[in-house]
XYZ file of C-alpha atoms in Angstrom:
261
model
C -11.738 23.504 -2.278
C -9.374 26.665 -2.397
C -5.547 26.685 -2.251
C -5.304 27.358 1.788
C -8.067 24.305 2.619
C -5.723 22.068 0.353
C -2.343 22.966 1.964
C -4.314 22.554 5.486
C -5.415 19.234 4.301
C -2.443 18.434 2.910
C -0.721 18.567 6.302
C -3.541 17.049 8.310
C -3.250 13.689 6.060
C 0.451 13.960 6.411
C 1.474 13.937 2.652
C 4.665 15.298 1.189
C 4.409 16.824 -1.965
C 6.509 14.158 -3.991
C 3.464 11.716 -2.393
C 0.698 14.261 -3.377
C 2.522 14.177 -7.021
C 2.429 10.701 -7.320
C -0.923 10.065 -6.034
C -2.388 12.969 -8.319
C -0.703 12.958 -11.355
C 0.342 16.443 -10.949
C 4.012 17.080 -11.704
C 5.932 18.111 -8.138
C 7.418 21.017 -9.675
C 3.663 22.310 -10.244
C 2.800 21.128 -7.254
C 5.839 23.578 -5.444
C 4.183 26.750 -7.556
C 1.012 26.224 -5.980
C 1.637 25.898 -2.472
C 4.761 28.125 -2.687
C 1.996 30.943 -4.035
C 4.135 31.091 -7.023
C 1.404 29.862 -9.310
C -1.580 32.445 -8.067
C -4.642 30.822 -10.394
C -3.952 26.554 -11.227
C -5.917 25.301 -13.618
C -9.343 23.686 -13.299
C -7.981 20.375 -14.107
C -5.219 20.540 -11.724
C -7.429 21.853 -9.067
C -10.076 19.031 -9.663
C -6.906 16.494 -9.174
C -5.665 17.833 -6.264
C -9.569 18.159 -4.694
C -10.073 13.998 -5.505
C -6.864 13.210 -3.418
C -7.715 15.874 -0.252
C -11.168 16.517 -0.048
C -12.513 15.681 3.184
C -14.231 12.547 1.511
C -11.138 11.099 1.954
C -10.918 11.755 5.880
C -8.050 9.785 7.275
C -6.526 8.593 3.933
C -10.028 6.496 3.534
C -12.744 7.295 0.784
C -16.614 7.556 2.215
C -17.131 4.598 -0.341
C -13.812 2.861 1.717
C -15.679 2.879 4.995
C -18.407 0.890 3.771
C -17.172 -2.935 2.970
C -18.850 -5.415 1.422
C -20.560 -7.419 4.353
C -19.689 -11.073 3.462
C -22.428 -13.321 4.060
C -24.414 -10.741 6.874
C -21.009 -11.991 9.068
C -20.008 -7.959 9.255
C -21.955 -5.870 11.643
C -21.588 -2.085 10.434
C -22.638 -1.246 13.698
C -19.210 -2.475 15.195
C -16.937 -1.191 12.157
C -13.888 0.332 14.102
C -14.136 -1.524 17.286
C -13.587 -4.975 16.078
C -10.820 -7.088 17.330
C -8.461 -9.809 15.828
C -10.765 -12.674 18.173
C -13.153 -11.057 15.735
C -11.301 -11.372 12.655
C -10.420 -15.350 13.609
C -14.299 -16.019 14.030
C -14.627 -14.844 10.132
C -15.978 -17.450 7.505
C -12.833 -19.198 6.435
C -14.041 -19.500 2.790
C -13.451 -15.804 2.308
C -10.311 -13.135 2.713
C -10.637 -10.291 5.134
C -8.000 -7.584 6.805
C -8.829 -5.808 9.844
C -7.574 -2.277 9.823
C -7.924 0.290 13.318
C -11.242 -2.206 14.138
C -12.903 -2.141 10.814
C -13.466 -5.369 9.026
C -12.682 -5.472 4.847
C -13.491 -8.221 2.596
C -11.038 -8.762 0.023
C -11.836 -9.856 -3.593
C -10.346 -12.909 -5.216
C -6.916 -12.106 -7.033
C -6.737 -11.963 -10.837
C -4.410 -13.886 -12.935
C -2.296 -11.116 -13.409
C -2.149 -10.236 -9.802
C -0.661 -13.550 -9.263
C 1.744 -13.359 -12.134
C 2.909 -9.886 -10.658
C 3.053 -11.013 -7.383
C 4.814 -14.490 -8.298
C 7.119 -12.690 -9.976
C 7.924 -10.194 -7.341
C 8.406 -13.146 -5.234
C 10.493 -15.743 -6.625
C 13.130 -12.441 -7.189
C 13.112 -11.900 -3.694
C 13.636 -15.247 -2.690
C 16.609 -15.819 -5.217
C 18.079 -12.114 -3.645
C 17.783 -13.359 -0.219
C 19.421 -16.744 -1.065
C 22.071 -15.354 -2.627
C 22.802 -12.444 -0.600
C 21.193 -12.313 2.830
C 21.399 -11.523 5.462
C 20.017 -14.902 7.094
C 17.466 -13.488 8.954
C 15.537 -12.157 6.013
C 12.580 -13.803 4.041
C 10.192 -12.991 1.517
C 6.438 -14.207 1.871
C 3.457 -14.085 -0.517
C -0.289 -13.877 0.868
C -2.187 -15.144 2.260
C -0.250 -14.358 5.746
C -1.955 -12.562 8.336
C 0.439 -9.813 9.722
C -0.086 -8.307 13.175
C 0.857 -4.853 12.172
C 0.700 -2.797 14.880
C 1.220 -5.794 17.249
C -1.845 -4.771 18.669
C -5.889 -6.096 18.361
C -7.266 -3.986 16.629
C -5.361 -4.459 12.980
C -4.223 -7.772 10.462
C -3.314 -7.092 7.114
C -1.913 -9.660 4.608
C -0.130 -7.970 2.020
C 0.310 -9.261 -0.971
C 4.244 -9.695 -0.850
C 6.466 -8.882 1.495
C 10.277 -9.131 3.366
C 10.894 -9.811 6.661
C 14.339 -9.038 8.407
C 13.516 -9.772 12.416
C 13.708 -13.412 13.182
C 11.721 -12.503 16.162
C 8.849 -11.665 14.210
C 8.977 -14.807 11.658
C 8.574 -17.362 14.831
C 5.015 -17.791 15.353
C 1.998 -18.875 12.339
C 1.654 -15.202 11.596
C 4.043 -12.342 11.255
C 4.200 -10.347 13.674
C 5.282 -6.522 13.798
C 6.031 -4.383 10.638
C 7.659 -6.093 7.863
C 11.004 -4.500 6.611
C 9.300 -4.226 2.425
C 5.564 -4.474 1.562
C 4.329 -4.678 -2.104
C 0.656 -4.372 -2.819
C -1.151 -5.167 -6.355
C -3.789 -2.708 -6.625
C -7.054 -3.805 -8.237
C -10.477 -1.568 -8.604
C -11.811 -2.748 -5.080
C -8.580 -2.227 -3.354
C -7.234 0.786 -4.947
C -7.787 3.523 -2.609
C -7.234 1.218 0.460
C -3.498 0.357 -1.019
C -3.056 4.232 -2.053
C -4.354 6.146 0.991
C -5.275 4.112 4.170
C -2.190 1.400 3.732
C 0.295 4.010 3.224
C -0.456 5.725 6.191
C -0.921 2.388 8.230
C 2.809 0.795 6.847
C 4.635 3.893 7.324
C 3.587 4.569 11.078
C 4.119 1.044 11.698
C 7.531 0.929 10.771
C 7.800 -0.444 6.919
C 10.896 0.902 5.157
C 9.839 0.919 1.944
C 6.318 0.170 0.001
C 5.620 -0.674 -4.096
C 2.221 0.153 -5.439
C 2.261 -2.015 -8.375
C -0.432 -1.233 -11.188
C -1.049 -4.085 -13.407
C -3.612 -1.737 -15.751
C -0.467 0.524 -15.941
C 2.384 -1.456 -15.890
C 3.562 0.992 -13.185
C 4.926 0.875 -9.427
C 5.299 3.563 -7.111
C 8.148 3.179 -5.256
C 8.290 5.002 -1.128
C 10.859 4.886 0.660
C 8.962 5.733 4.268
C 12.241 5.499 6.360
C 13.621 8.815 4.479
C 10.743 11.271 4.357
C 8.700 9.470 1.666
C 10.809 9.995 -1.118
C 9.139 8.382 -3.898
C 10.156 7.375 -7.221
C 7.995 6.133 -10.121
C 8.873 3.093 -12.886
C 7.740 1.244 -15.656
C 7.994 -2.727 -16.132
C 10.496 -1.944 -18.386
C 12.651 -0.841 -15.678
C 14.706 -2.424 -13.809
C 13.394 -1.719 -10.283
C 16.022 -1.237 -7.143
C 14.741 -2.443 -3.543
C 16.340 0.384 -2.042
C 16.659 -0.825 1.291
C 19.020 -3.753 0.043
C 21.640 -1.474 -0.434
C 22.122 -2.565 -3.906
C 22.324 -6.045 -3.621
C 18.550 -6.465 -5.037
C 17.081 -5.380 -8.023
C 13.517 -6.610 -9.713
C 12.602 -6.721 -13.253
C 9.077 -7.675 -14.512
C 10.385 -7.347 -18.263
C 9.966 -11.195 -18.840
C 6.329 -11.345 -17.534
C 4.500 -8.635 -19.637
C 3.498 -11.079 -22.452
C 1.889 -13.085 -19.308
C -0.106 -10.020 -18.485
C -2.016 -9.666 -21.586
C-alpha cells in the first residue's frame, strides 16, 4: 500500500493518528510527518507496520482470519454468519462461551490464569472505588455477563470487566446498553477482535472509556472514547487513572505482577 491508500483506509476505518500509533507501535510524531507529507520516504519497517493494520484484509476492523471463528460442536453455520440473532445466541450450547457481534457468532476461549488475576484485581479496585466515592448508580461487573450493547437483536458481548452507571440498564438479567467503562484482557485468540472490532463497536455504542490490557506486555492502552479517541499507554508499574471518574479512582497492577509469572 502507498501512503495515499493508507490515508484513505485510515479515514474509512475512523482511526485517529493517536489510535494508529497505539495499534502499530509507530511514534505519533512519525505518523504526523508521514501523513502530512513531511516525510516522503518512510522506512520499510514502518510501512509494513502500517500496512498490517490498514490493509483491506482488516476490513471493518476485522482480519480475514477473524471472520472465520471456531464452529463449536458444529452448532454454528458459516453460511449464516452475519445473520444470527440473540435468539440464536441463547440457543447455543451452554458449556461454551460465545459473543454475538453484528450477527456473527464468535466462540471464546477459556481465560488463562493470568487473565483471571488481572480481571479480578481490576474488578476489586473498581468496587472499592465505587463503595468509597459513588455515585450510587455505578457498579462494576466481571465476565461472564451478557451485555446487549446496541439494544438490538444482533449483538451480545461479554466484556471482561465493566462499570455501569445507569440504573435502568442494570435492572434485568443482563446489561442493556453501553457500560460507561469497559476493559478487555487480550489473549492470542481475542487480540484482533479486542483492538479492532470491539474498539469500533464500543465507541459507536457510547462507551466512554475503553482499556485494552496485555498480560504478556504488561501494558494498558486506555482510550477515552468520549474525547475523540484520546489514548494513553501505561505499564503495570504505573498508577492508572480511570479518567471518567474525575480523579476519584486510580488503578494499580503493581501488587499482582509476581502472580503473573
